[in-house]
Backbone as CSV, one residue per row, in Angstrom:
resi,resn,N_x,N_y,N_z,CA_x,CA_y,CA_z,C_x,C_y,C_z
1,MET,-15.402,11.001,-30.029,-13.852,10.284,-29.684,-12.440,10.227,-28.401
2,ALA,-12.305,11.714,-29.791,-10.058,11.982,-29.178,-10.394,12.795,-27.759
3,GLY,-9.522,11.571,-26.716,-9.669,12.872,-25.926,-10.632,11.956,-24.700
4,THR,-11.793,11.240,-24.845,-12.130,10.420,-24.312,-11.652,9.568,-23.089
5,PRO,-11.663,9.354,-21.980,-10.794,8.123,-21.626,-11.525,7.635,-21.555
6,VAL,-10.129,5.877,-21.904,-11.167,4.195,-21.427,-9.970,3.684,-20.425
7,GLN,-10.891,2.253,-20.441,-9.620,1.618,-19.458,-9.496,0.079,-20.176
8,VAL,-8.310,-0.314,-20.716,-7.772,-1.190,-21.338,-7.059,-2.038,-20.489
9,THR,-6.825,-4.005,-21.142,-6.084,-4.456,-20.572,-4.946,-4.486,-21.514
10,GLY,-4.187,-4.104,-21.476,-2.342,-3.245,-22.578,-1.675,-4.458,-22.389
11,THR,-1.244,-5.460,-23.437,-0.477,-6.092,-23.436,1.059,-5.532,-24.025
12,VAL,2.058,-5.942,-22.669,3.371,-5.343,-23.394,4.102,-5.649,-24.389
13,LEU,4.666,-4.852,-25.041,5.139,-5.286,-26.325,6.819,-5.533,-26.347
14,THR,7.078,-4.278,-25.953,8.969,-4.530,-25.486,8.867,-3.508,-24.246
15,THR,10.370,-3.860,-23.856,10.374,-3.214,-23.035,12.186,-2.747,-22.960
16,ARG,12.845,-1.430,-22.351,14.062,-1.387,-23.176,14.641,0.056,-21.522
17,ARG,15.765,0.028,-21.832,16.628,0.924,-20.675,16.249,2.393,-21.711
18,VAL,16.267,3.616,-21.310,17.185,4.805,-21.878,17.466,5.459,-21.099
19,ASP,19.263,5.292,-20.901,19.949,5.499,-20.097,18.849,5.304,-18.436
20,ALA,18.706,6.776,-18.043,18.288,6.324,-15.959,16.992,5.919,-16.773
21,TYR,16.555,5.562,-17.566,15.166,5.728,-17.089,14.703,4.274,-17.961
22,HIS,12.685,3.998,-17.580,12.692,2.737,-18.272,11.468,3.170,-19.685
23,ALA,11.140,2.442,-20.466,10.377,2.794,-21.268,9.693,1.356,-21.512
24,LEU,8.341,1.369,-21.405,7.374,0.005,-21.987,6.784,0.416,-23.044
25,THR,6.948,-0.172,-24.237,5.720,-0.072,-25.343,4.321,-1.255,-25.164
26,VAL,3.169,-0.439,-24.845,2.700,-1.612,-24.383,1.407,-1.684,-25.837
27,VAL,0.451,-2.557,-26.022,-0.598,-2.684,-26.861,-1.911,-1.691,-26.451
28,ALA,-2.489,-1.008,-26.799,-3.402,0.089,-25.823,-4.533,0.666,-27.326
29,PRO,-5.030,-0.096,-28.224,-5.664,0.308,-29.294,-6.593,2.105,-29.017
30,GLY,-7.338,1.679,-28.258,-8.180,2.452,-27.688,-7.893,3.669,-27.310
31,ILE,-6.289,3.443,-26.448,-5.558,4.976,-25.627,-5.004,5.582,-27.092
32,ALA,-4.152,4.726,-27.834,-3.683,5.372,-29.597,-4.526,6.402,-29.878
33,GLU,-5.577,5.278,-30.152,-6.383,6.614,-30.905,-7.047,7.345,-30.496
34,ARG,-6.730,8.064,-29.481,-7.726,9.105,-28.631,-6.715,10.006,-28.796
35,TYR,-5.506,9.481,-28.327,-4.110,10.434,-27.722,-3.509,11.801,-28.664
36,ARG,-3.859,12.479,-27.917,-3.192,14.287,-28.146,-1.740,14.344,-26.997
37,PRO,-1.020,15.042,-27.940,0.382,15.683,-27.140,0.099,16.065,-25.955
38,GLY,0.540,15.921,-24.613,0.008,16.344,-23.363,-0.703,15.211,-22.720
39,HIS,-1.482,14.400,-22.685,-1.898,13.261,-22.416,-1.331,12.398,-21.664
40,PHE,-1.624,12.127,-20.842,-1.232,10.630,-20.240,-2.033,9.893,-19.583
41,VAL,-1.414,8.412,-18.766,-2.781,7.571,-18.450,-1.621,7.356,-17.107
42,SER,-2.925,6.440,-16.420,-2.753,6.339,-15.092,-2.070,4.501,-15.493
43,VAL,-1.526,3.881,-14.432,-1.851,2.445,-14.742,-1.791,1.922,-13.393
44,ALA,-2.040,0.469,-13.285,-2.253,-0.013,-11.616,-1.127,-1.079,-11.468
45,VAL,-0.691,-0.898,-10.316,0.594,-1.238,-9.980,0.864,-2.588,-9.053
46,GLY,1.522,-3.109,-9.212,1.788,-4.808,-8.436,0.927,-5.399,-8.175
47,GLY,0.005,-5.804,-9.553,-0.797,-6.902,-9.446,-2.456,-7.504,-8.574
48,PRO,-2.679,-8.162,-9.299,-4.147,-8.092,-8.815,-4.371,-8.561,-7.367
49,TYR,-3.629,-8.852,-6.607,-3.131,-8.896,-5.031,-2.999,-8.013,-4.500
50,SER,-2.219,-7.683,-4.861,-1.145,-6.344,-4.101,-1.797,-4.916,-3.501
51,SER,-0.903,-4.837,-2.489,-2.107,-3.716,-1.578,-1.685,-2.500,-1.910
52,MET,-1.217,-2.109,-3.305,-0.613,-1.046,-3.323,-1.655,-0.167,-4.476
53,VAL,-2.945,-0.013,-3.527,-4.018,-0.034,-4.734,-4.162,1.697,-6.342
54,THR,-3.490,2.327,-5.294,-3.278,3.598,-6.028,-2.576,3.599,-7.505
55,ARG,-3.359,3.778,-8.248,-2.271,3.777,-9.859,-1.223,4.845,-9.672
56,ARG,-0.344,4.101,-11.038,1.057,5.595,-11.093,0.480,6.074,-12.745
57,ALA,0.344,7.167,-12.906,0.436,8.439,-13.601,1.941,8.628,-14.685
58,LEU,1.226,8.040,-15.445,3.220,8.096,-16.558,2.646,9.033,-17.987
59,SER,4.118,9.100,-18.222,3.916,10.181,-19.295,3.989,8.878,-20.566
60,ILE,3.714,9.844,-21.762,3.511,9.304,-23.087,4.498,9.893,-24.125
61,HIS,5.340,9.271,-24.852,6.540,9.355,-25.094,6.016,8.976,-27.030
62,ASP,5.550,8.290,-27.436,5.284,7.537,-28.170,3.877,6.861,-28.266
63,VAL,3.134,7.219,-29.972,2.586,6.412,-30.255,2.580,6.305,-31.569
64,LYS,2.196,4.667,-32.194,1.849,4.204,-32.910,0.749,3.490,-33.268
65,SER,0.922,3.315,-34.790,-0.710,2.331,-35.151,-0.169,0.644,-35.128
66,ASP,0.737,0.468,-35.525,1.391,-0.851,-35.195,0.359,-1.941,-33.693
67,TYR,-0.291,-2.798,-34.341,-1.068,-3.611,-33.767,-1.996,-3.382,-33.109
68,GLY,-2.533,-1.965,-34.186,-3.478,-1.509,-33.897,-3.767,-0.508,-32.842
69,GLY,-2.318,-0.072,-32.389,-1.910,1.317,-31.330,-1.661,1.009,-30.170
70,THR,-0.138,1.334,-30.101,1.141,1.287,-28.857,1.201,2.623,-28.306
71,VAL,1.490,2.102,-27.424,2.498,3.393,-26.395,3.281,3.041,-26.133
72,GLU,4.207,3.886,-26.029,5.119,3.584,-25.265,5.724,5.205,-24.095
73,LEU,5.557,4.208,-22.605,5.667,5.047,-21.672,6.835,5.132,-20.894
74,VAL,7.516,6.534,-20.240,8.430,6.511,-19.938,8.122,6.449,-18.397
75,PHE,9.241,6.205,-17.475,9.427,6.567,-16.204,10.384,6.739,-15.690
76,THR,10.903,7.114,-14.292,11.487,6.317,-13.605,11.506,5.556,-11.999
77,VAL,12.319,4.886,-11.765,11.854,3.951,-10.259,11.908,4.873,-9.247
78,ARG,10.791,5.437,-8.160,11.154,6.414,-7.641,10.139,5.310,-5.999
79,GLY,9.790,3.618,-6.154,9.595,3.703,-5.464,8.960,2.316,-5.757
80,SER,8.166,1.264,-4.748,7.512,0.228,-4.796,6.359,0.090,-6.099
81,GLY,5.732,1.062,-6.679,5.037,0.854,-7.900,5.675,1.115,-9.054
82,THR,6.678,1.903,-8.804,7.150,1.604,-10.705,8.307,0.888,-10.626
83,ALA,8.751,0.251,-9.269,9.667,-0.757,-9.394,9.320,-2.466,-9.617
84,TRP,8.037,-1.805,-9.250,7.462,-3.515,-9.972,7.243,-2.972,-11.169
85,LEU,6.655,-2.262,-12.017,7.039,-1.176,-13.852,7.950,-1.975,-14.089
86,ALA,8.757,-1.830,-13.123,10.037,-1.694,-14.092,10.365,-3.108,-14.271
87,GLU,9.949,-4.070,-13.812,10.269,-5.840,-13.421,9.236,-6.262,-15.150
88,ARG,8.292,-5.153,-15.572,7.301,-6.383,-16.465,8.325,-6.493,-17.655
89,ARG,7.789,-7.270,-18.453,8.400,-7.842,-19.265,6.925,-8.211,-20.514
90,ALA,8.084,-8.747,-21.728,7.028,-8.600,-23.435,6.097,-9.736,-22.475
91,ARG,5.021,-9.374,-22.704,3.716,-10.497,-23.059,2.727,-10.181,-21.719
92,ASP,3.645,-9.425,-20.871,2.868,-9.374,-19.327,1.653,-8.319,-19.587
93,THR,0.603,-8.547,-18.486,-0.562,-6.701,-19.059,-0.450,-6.396,-18.083
94,LEU,-0.978,-5.624,-18.476,-0.881,-3.793,-17.548,-2.923,-3.276,-18.084
95,ASP,-2.657,-2.646,-16.675,-3.762,-2.329,-16.726,-4.299,-0.647,-16.443
96,LEU,-4.288,-0.416,-17.612,-4.202,0.957,-18.463,-5.857,2.080,-18.425
97,VAL,-5.724,3.107,-17.928,-6.627,3.820,-17.926,-6.210,5.295,-18.426
98,GLY,-6.693,5.836,-20.125,-6.503,7.106,-20.583,-6.791,7.542,-21.814
99,PRO,-6.624,7.819,-22.649,-5.797,9.242,-22.303,-6.740,10.200,-21.591
100,LEU,-5.552,10.205,-19.970,-6.287,11.387,-19.170,-5.428,12.561,-19.246
101,GLY,-5.907,13.737,-19.021,-5.864,15.431,-18.871,-5.841,15.992,-20.028
102,ARG,-5.525,17.538,-19.893,-5.573,18.480,-21.156,-4.399,18.419,-21.564
103,PRO,-4.707,18.164,-23.122,-3.317,18.238,-23.803,-2.972,19.663,-24.600
104,PHE,-1.865,20.085,-24.856,-0.774,21.029,-25.048,-1.928,21.732,-26.303
105,PRO,-1.794,23.035,-25.646,-2.956,23.442,-27.767,-1.325,23.726,-28.584
106,LEU,-2.625,23.471,-29.873,-1.599,23.690,-30.990,-1.391,25.214,-31.702
107,PRO,-0.445,25.430,-31.830,-0.890,26.963,-32.336,-1.723,27.400,-34.035
108,ARG,-2.233,27.981,-34.257,-3.667,27.648,-35.622,-2.787,27.997,-36.903
109,ASP,-1.011,29.077,-36.550,-0.748,29.019,-37.601,1.123,28.572,-37.871
110,PRO,1.848,28.728,-38.382,3.057,28.344,-38.463,3.909,29.605,-37.722
111,VAL,4.305,28.605,-36.666,5.521,29.741,-35.730,6.514,29.435,-35.191
112,HIS,7.552,29.907,-34.552,8.849,29.236,-33.898,8.580,28.611,-32.464
113,CYS,8.785,27.490,-32.107,8.197,27.349,-30.404,9.854,26.528,-30.183
114,VAL,9.965,26.678,-28.695,10.895,26.008,-28.615,10.474,25.334,-27.187
115,LEU,10.931,23.884,-27.055,10.531,23.015,-26.452,11.650,22.912,-25.610
116,VAL,10.897,22.842,-23.893,12.203,22.480,-22.872,11.663,21.317,-22.100
117,GLY,12.390,20.794,-21.731,12.407,19.602,-21.176,13.470,19.326,-20.000
118,SER,13.369,18.854,-19.185,14.029,18.427,-18.369,13.772,17.059,-17.288
119,GLU,15.095,16.336,-17.405,15.269,14.639,-16.558,14.042,13.993,-17.528
120,TYR,13.073,13.288,-16.865,12.237,12.031,-18.134,10.536,12.883,-18.602
121,GLY,10.990,14.647,-17.685,9.715,15.237,-18.641,9.824,15.806,-20.227
122,SER,10.901,15.324,-20.703,11.526,15.675,-21.615,10.386,14.573,-22.733
123,ALA,10.133,13.487,-21.794,9.582,12.089,-22.592,8.195,12.586,-23.811
124,VAL,7.335,13.697,-23.459,5.807,14.175,-23.629,6.141,15.041,-24.439
125,LEU,7.357,15.827,-24.315,7.524,16.824,-25.988,8.139,16.197,-27.128
126,PHE,8.384,15.191,-27.211,8.168,14.409,-28.848,7.201,14.456,-29.750
127,PRO,6.071,13.656,-28.902,4.844,13.633,-29.836,4.476,15.167,-30.149
128,LEU,4.688,15.928,-29.103,4.160,17.859,-29.379,5.447,17.972,-30.701
129,ALA,6.074,17.780,-30.527,7.136,18.732,-31.334,6.783,17.712,-32.937
130,ASP,6.484,16.693,-33.166,5.652,15.949,-34.620,4.391,17.181,-34.577
131,ALA,4.153,16.939,-34.273,2.590,17.762,-34.146,2.521,19.045,-34.638
132,LEU,3.852,20.259,-34.071,4.112,21.247,-34.135,4.578,21.556,-36.010
133,LEU,5.666,20.436,-36.302,5.863,20.106,-37.098,5.318,20.055,-38.535
134,ALA,4.278,19.338,-38.279,2.992,19.135,-39.325,2.644,19.692,-39.658
135,ARG,2.371,21.325,-38.627,1.482,22.298,-39.315,2.871,23.143,-39.571
136,GLY,3.919,22.722,-39.765,4.573,24.158,-40.412,5.752,24.807,-39.692
137,CYS,5.502,24.718,-38.006,6.058,25.138,-37.131,7.695,24.942,-37.025
138,ARG,8.284,25.947,-36.679,9.574,25.505,-36.291,9.867,25.008,-35.458
139,VAL,10.947,24.019,-34.596,10.772,23.791,-33.308,12.295,23.435,-32.642
140,ASP,13.119,23.965,-31.673,13.959,24.079,-31.536,13.872,23.677,-29.913
141,PHE,14.377,22.796,-29.056,15.013,22.077,-27.853,15.837,22.671,-27.108
142,VAL,15.439,22.670,-26.283,16.565,23.095,-24.878,16.019,21.764,-23.656
143,LEU,17.014,20.480,-23.527,17.111,19.291,-22.681,17.970,19.193,-21.681
144,GLY,17.544,18.942,-20.516,18.651,19.097,-19.596,18.354,17.998,-18.862
145,GLY,19.285,17.490,-17.842,19.140,16.489,-16.437,20.624,17.159,-15.823
146,ALA,20.609,16.587,-14.548,21.342,16.466,-13.450,22.874,16.080,-14.439
147,GLY,22.773,14.540,-15.039,24.175,14.905,-15.556,23.722,14.038,-17.578
148,ALA,24.841,13.305,-18.164,24.909,13.145,-19.088,23.053,11.775,-19.371
149,GLU,23.407,10.451,-18.179,22.957,9.586,-18.215,21.249,10.291,-17.667
150,ARG,20.598,11.381,-17.082,19.509,12.133,-17.274,18.947,12.681,-17.646
151,VAL,19.363,12.886,-18.982,19.298,13.861,-20.100,18.578,12.997,-21.506
152,PHE,16.973,13.479,-21.425,16.517,12.197,-21.885,15.841,12.584,-23.395
153,GLY,16.202,11.994,-24.477,16.051,11.922,-25.902,16.471,13.108,-26.461
154,ALA,17.938,13.120,-26.756,19.139,13.999,-26.926,19.393,13.800,-28.349
155,MET,19.300,12.527,-29.178,19.374,12.150,-30.244,18.082,12.154,-30.602
156,ARG,17.235,12.092,-30.703,16.469,11.930,-31.411,16.011,13.690,-31.401
157,ALA,16.253,14.432,-30.935,16.158,15.696,-30.500,16.970,16.551,-31.616
158,ARG,17.952,16.008,-31.617,19.043,16.355,-32.856,18.274,15.856,-34.311
159,ARG,17.422,15.330,-34.623,17.341,14.375,-35.816,16.061,15.003,-36.196
160,ILE,15.212,15.578,-35.729,14.069,16.301,-35.806,13.886,17.751,-35.216
161,ALA,14.747,18.559,-35.051,14.977,19.759,-34.394,15.499,20.926,-35.383
162,GLU,15.280,21.756,-35.335,16.097,22.769,-35.777,17.374,22.982,-35.304
163,THR,17.456,23.200,-34.043,18.550,23.254,-33.309,18.320,22.291,-31.561
164,THR,19.054,21.765,-30.879,19.125,21.549,-30.016,20.101,21.843,-28.950
165,THR,19.681,22.168,-28.169,20.959,22.608,-27.072,20.765,21.962,-25.920
166,LEU,21.632,21.353,-25.326,21.744,20.146,-23.859,22.370,21.141,-22.376
167,THR,22.274,20.634,-21.330,22.172,21.411,-20.352,22.563,20.391,-18.975
168,THR,23.984,19.883,-18.436,23.960,18.958,-17.227,24.595,20.098,-16.155
169,GLU,23.670,19.738,-15.315,24.296,20.307,-13.844,25.745,20.095,-13.280
170,ASP,26.213,18.637,-13.605,27.286,18.478,-13.550,28.662,18.378,-14.795
171,GLY,27.668,19.707,-16.274,29.004,19.547,-17.095,29.227,18.472,-17.526
172,SER,28.472,17.181,-17.598,29.307,16.153,-18.226,28.901,15.931,-19.977
173,LEU,27.828,16.867,-20.195,27.059,16.587,-21.451,26.493,18.241,-22.101
174,GLY,26.993,18.785,-23.288,26.622,19.982,-23.639,26.574,21.356,-22.523
175,LEU,26.404,22.073,-22.019,26.207,23.195,-21.511,26.134,22.575,-19.829
176,ARG,27.543,23.669,-19.315,26.706,23.062,-17.503,25.880,24.531,-17.290
177,GLY,25.056,23.781,-16.298,23.962,24.293,-15.770,22.630,23.652,-15.705
178,LYS,21.553,24.629,-16.542,20.408,24.507,-16.194,19.590,24.898,-17.403
179,VAL,18.410,24.330,-17.704,17.988,24.276,-19.157,17.834,25.804,-18.912
180,THR,17.315,26.771,-17.468,16.858,27.795,-17.718,18.091,29.037,-17.769
181,ASP,19.409,28.143,-17.779,20.539,28.990,-18.660,20.572,29.264,-19.862
182,ALA,20.467,28.449,-20.082,20.394,28.593,-21.704,19.379,28.692,-22.604
183,LEU,18.274,28.761,-21.722,16.900,29.413,-22.577,16.754,30.601,-23.157
184,PRO,17.034,31.880,-21.857,17.406,33.442,-23.021,17.846,33.474,-23.963
185,SER,18.727,32.761,-24.773,19.689,32.888,-25.540,19.430,32.009,-27.147
186,VAL,18.422,31.023,-26.410,18.001,30.300,-27.292,16.918,31.373,-27.786
187,ILE,15.811,31.368,-26.891,14.694,32.324,-27.367,15.403,33.498,-28.456
188,ALA,16.222,34.100,-27.515,16.824,35.303,-28.477,17.926,34.774,-30.464
189,ASP,17.735,34.227,-29.786,18.899,33.295,-31.328,17.311,32.875,-32.218
190,THR,16.249,32.158,-32.312,15.553,31.346,-32.968,14.355,32.489,-32.843
191,ARG,14.408,33.575,-32.602,13.021,34.112,-32.578,11.739,33.810,-32.003
192,ALA,12.117,33.637,-31.501,10.899,31.925,-30.523,9.472,32.799,-30.446
193,ASP,8.628,32.205,-31.106,7.127,32.998,-30.941,6.617,32.057,-29.505
194,ALA,6.796,31.145,-28.529,6.515,30.321,-28.250,6.920,28.971,-27.219
195,VAL,6.571,29.352,-26.299,7.633,28.433,-25.629,6.585,26.820,-24.341
196,TYR,7.211,25.500,-24.738,6.103,24.233,-24.621,7.409,24.047,-23.380
197,ALA,7.030,23.867,-22.002,7.800,22.901,-21.207,7.449,21.390,-20.290
198,CYS,7.913,20.980,-20.021,7.603,20.090,-18.735,8.598,19.677,-17.857
199,ALA,8.514,20.098,-17.030,9.923,19.162,-16.189,9.361,19.829,-14.365
200,PRO,10.194,19.371,-13.483,9.619,19.595,-12.091,9.502,21.117,-12.261
201,MET,8.669,21.648,-11.083,7.963,22.371,-10.706,9.080,23.682,-10.889
202,GLU,10.238,23.462,-9.663,11.119,24.706,-9.650,11.750,25.401,-11.092
203,THR,11.692,24.458,-12.029,11.881,24.413,-13.135,11.124,25.258,-14.337
204,LEU,10.038,24.256,-14.303,8.723,25.659,-14.384,8.639,26.978,-14.652
205,ARG,8.757,26.949,-13.433,8.327,28.140,-12.278,9.514,28.867,-13.232
206,ALA,10.628,28.954,-13.745,11.667,29.873,-14.001,12.028,29.848,-15.703
207,VAL,11.120,28.718,-16.189,10.829,28.718,-17.175,10.150,29.618,-17.586
208,THR,8.908,29.665,-17.025,7.574,30.657,-17.291,8.151,32.178,-17.313
209,ALA,9.207,32.432,-16.045,9.728,33.962,-15.534,10.602,34.608,-16.971
210,VAL,11.382,33.173,-17.390,12.240,34.320,-18.722,11.173,34.280,-20.196
211,ALA,10.338,33.397,-20.112,9.729,33.204,-21.412,8.444,35.173,-20.915
212,MET,8.449,35.325,-19.245,7.521,36.313,-19.550,8.368,37.660,-19.809
213,GLU,9.224,37.197,-19.227,10.495,38.626,-19.877,10.797,38.779,-21.299
214,PHE,10.563,37.689,-21.978,10.502,38.001,-23.449,9.106,38.020,-24.124
215,ASP,8.195,38.573,-23.125,6.593,38.175,-23.309,6.272,37.354,-24.805
216,ILE,6.373,36.847,-24.627,5.636,35.314,-25.298,5.039,33.998,-24.284
217,PRO,4.197,33.742,-24.954,3.497,32.576,-24.120,3.920,31.819,-23.844
218,VAL,3.905,30.660,-22.586,4.538,29.238,-22.267,3.507,28.980,-21.508
219,GLN,3.583,27.140,-22.547,2.568,26.372,-21.623,3.069,25.855,-20.931
220,VAL,2.867,24.982,-19.826,4.059,23.992,-19.257,3.155,22.620,-18.820
221,ALA,3.610,21.638,-18.663,2.493,20.417,-18.538,3.690,20.110,-16.875
222,VAL,2.747,20.402,-15.718,3.171,19.951,-14.494,3.456,18.896,-14.080
223,GLU,4.499,18.519,-13.207,4.554,17.375,-13.163,4.096,17.402,-11.470
224,GLU,2.576,17.159,-11.084,2.662,16.893,-9.855,1.971,15.336,-9.224
225,ALA,2.660,14.959,-8.333,1.783,13.716,-8.167,0.083,13.180,-7.707
226,MET,-0.497,11.965,-8.675,-1.559,11.751,-8.896,-1.939,10.395,-8.812
227,ALA,-2.933,10.429,-7.490,-2.944,9.014,-6.914,-3.995,8.717,-7.829
228,CYS,-5.009,9.324,-8.499,-6.056,8.463,-9.328,-6.286,8.808,-10.643
229,GLY,-5.495,10.251,-11.089,-5.479,10.832,-12.118,-7.171,10.940,-12.768
230,ILE,-8.075,10.593,-12.385,-9.152,10.993,-12.894,-10.113,12.298,-12.020
231,GLY,-9.175,12.813,-11.599,-10.262,14.545,-10.739,-10.845,14.119,-9.049
232,VAL,-10.658,12.753,-8.710,-11.317,11.985,-7.563,-10.489,12.726,-6.412
233,CYS,-9.352,12.103,-6.395,-9.052,11.957,-5.233,-8.389,13.506,-4.383
234,MET,-8.299,14.282,-5.940,-7.772,15.691,-4.626,-6.196,15.747,-4.881
235,THR,-5.520,15.144,-4.696,-4.208,14.873,-4.088,-3.429,15.924,-4.881
236,CYS,-3.766,16.186,-6.501,-2.865,16.787,-7.338,-3.440,18.917,-7.570
237,VAL,-3.787,19.020,-6.519,-4.349,20.739,-6.282,-3.669,21.346,-6.121
238,LEU,-3.127,22.325,-7.153,-2.081,23.846,-7.161,-3.125,24.774,-7.222
239,PRO,-2.862,25.864,-7.169,-3.671,27.345,-7.213,-3.264,27.690,-8.901
240,VAL,-4.274,28.214,-9.161,-4.620,28.655,-10.772,-5.042,30.096,-11.008
241,ILE,-4.433,30.524,-11.795,-5.265,31.843,-12.001,-6.248,31.763,-12.592
242,GLY,-7.863,31.585,-12.816,-8.311,31.681,-13.975,-8.809,33.085,-14.951
243,ASP,-9.126,33.494,-15.878,-9.722,34.354,-16.862,-10.288,35.634,-16.317
244,ASP,-11.495,35.256,-15.294,-11.935,36.196,-14.278,-10.811,36.573,-13.409
245,GLY,-9.707,36.073,-13.589,-8.225,37.210,-12.282,-8.703,36.243,-10.894
246,ALA,-9.560,35.223,-10.460,-9.666,34.234,-9.497,-8.840,32.923,-9.234
247,THR,-7.989,33.305,-8.279,-7.381,31.794,-7.870,-8.271,30.657,-7.967
248,ARG,-8.446,29.698,-8.138,-8.892,28.492,-7.752,-7.868,27.152,-7.378
249,MET,-8.395,26.340,-6.717,-7.455,24.577,-6.774,-7.697,24.614,-7.461
250,VAL,-6.736,24.156,-8.315,-7.523,22.943,-9.453,-7.109,21.612,-9.399
251,ARG,-7.605,21.002,-10.221,-6.966,19.189,-10.125,-5.691,19.469,-11.975
252,ALA,-4.518,18.774,-11.195,-3.840,19.224,-12.363,-4.064,17.886,-13.500
253,CYS,-4.696,16.650,-13.350,-4.801,15.601,-13.728,-5.827,15.822,-14.651
254,ALA,-6.946,16.995,-13.674,-8.012,16.982,-15.209,-8.502,18.478,-15.879
255,GLU,-7.535,19.413,-15.376,-7.753,20.315,-15.757,-6.500,20.814,-15.956
256,GLY,-5.928,19.293,-16.006,-4.174,19.850,-16.163,-3.959,18.592,-17.026
257,PRO,-2.502,17.821,-17.263,-1.376,18.733,-16.598,-1.008,20.004,-17.339
258,VAL,-1.570,20.417,-18.412,-0.987,21.550,-19.585,-1.976,23.110,-18.710
259,PHE,-0.688,24.107,-18.347,-1.426,25.279,-18.364,-0.685,26.660,-18.958
260,ARG,-1.444,27.213,-18.698,-0.602,28.571,-19.468,0.703,29.098,-18.407
261,GLY,1.180,28.849,-17.774,2.887,29.210,-16.841,2.568,30.303,-16.413
262,GLU,1.967,31.622,-16.885,1.473,32.643,-16.298,0.154,32.536,-15.153
263,ARG,-0.346,31.668,-15.381,-1.814,31.406,-14.579,-1.100,30.511,-13.408
264,VAL,-0.257,29.663,-13.536,0.067,28.695,-12.415,0.941,29.589,-11.356
265,ARG,0.052,30.013,-9.689,0.871,30.635,-9.080,2.068,29.566,-8.098
266,PHE,2.971,29.279,-8.892,4.449,28.644,-8.233,5.061,28.312,-6.678
267,GLU,4.582,30.093,-6.617,5.351,30.034,-5.191,4.085,29.265,-4.478
268,ASP,3.115,29.456,-4.754,1.986,29.082,-3.648,1.613,27.394,-4.135
269,VAL,2.870,26.964,-4.522,2.420,25.017,-5.006,2.592,24.732,-3.984
270,GLY,1.947,23.752,-3.019,1.656,22.968,-1.868,0.807,23.682,-0.872
271,THR,0.447,24.978,-0.976,-0.856,25.532,-0.194,-1.669,25.789,-0.448
272,ILE,-2.684,26.614,-0.020,-4.152,26.883,-0.734,-4.212,28.301,0.298
273,PRO,-3.393,29.500,-0.924,-3.569,30.726,-0.808,-4.401,31.439,0.108
274,PHE,-4.271,31.988,1.146,-5.870,32.893,1.583,-6.342,33.755,0.364
275,ASP,-5.857,34.127,-0.425,-6.872,34.578,-1.374,-7.820,33.624,-2.275
276,ALA,-7.345,32.573,-2.252,-7.942,31.503,-3.124,-9.276,31.187,-3.127
277,LEU,-10.236,30.943,-4.077,-12.026,31.343,-3.812,-11.837,29.808,-3.283
278,GLY,-13.122,29.868,-1.696,-13.492,29.493,-1.544,-12.189,28.747,0.073
279,ALA,-11.291,29.815,-0.118,-10.024,29.375,1.430,-10.340,30.405,2.439
280,PRO,-10.315,30.693,3.459,-10.352,31.095,4.795,-9.691,32.794,3.909
281,GLY,-10.819,33.439,4.341,-10.402,35.260,4.077,-10.501,35.350,2.701
282,GLY,-11.207,34.171,1.777,-11.323,33.774,0.297,-11.470,35.387,-0.549
283,GLY,-10.577,35.594,-0.858,-10.687,36.715,-1.719,-10.337,36.087,-3.579
284,ALA,-9.334,37.015,-4.035,-9.359,36.964,-5.420,-8.442,37.561,-6.040
285,ARG,-6.655,36.611,-6.720,-6.376,37.255,-7.034,-6.270,37.915,-8.753
286,HIS,-5.660,38.776,-9.078,-5.892,39.496,-10.179,-4.169,39.534,-11.157
287,VAL,-5.173,38.892,-12.566,-3.594,38.406,-13.771,-2.793,40.030,-14.028
288,SER,-2.144,40.774,-13.876,-1.124,41.757,-13.854,-1.264,42.277,-14.844
């Protein structure tokens, strides 16, 4: 049953603002009991008579057993769909499908883990941190954003992690710069064994490069636009190198959103590489 998606009508329990972001806690027992860190949900927007037919993929920040199971969804307003979600209030209902996607793999043994999040991508890292701590792992956070109001979860990170490093591009909180500016020293100081990250694509590309320099594994949850969330529409495909060394266009919503960072061809995201299987000229790039 774990991970098998279901469609539920969930009742909004609470709404809140978290600096620049919105958080909705929704009663969704079927989803909550199947959830694993890294899963997401897709939510119908606009109401039953809306012309907005595509769903919105939302990150799950927290899951609790209250009311049979609740999920807290975190998002930022980017268009009419998320603007409609931001107007929901307690007792409103939402149509949700989840949990969706491939969750984060957890280490078998206690190891030192650095969790890197930028903007609201940080939200998905907190259930992961709880799962890692339950396995006896050390957890250190590196969180960032454009400004102080766009750094998500700083206070919670400080409560649960061994160390928390904050960065902002405008210098309004923590170190001035990006999370990748601080990451090398955090990896070295904590003697990290693994890196987990969720952030915009360019940041994930840079995080992966840093982890590869230190020769440690990196798991990334990609942020790709998903229209359906269940692998049908093919809007979220990206080039990923498989175990056999061949590049395939895979669906972030179904085969992801979590991938091994070194397998994602970040430089080719948004294109179909000429050497991808099935592409014109279709060869295969091999893992070096």
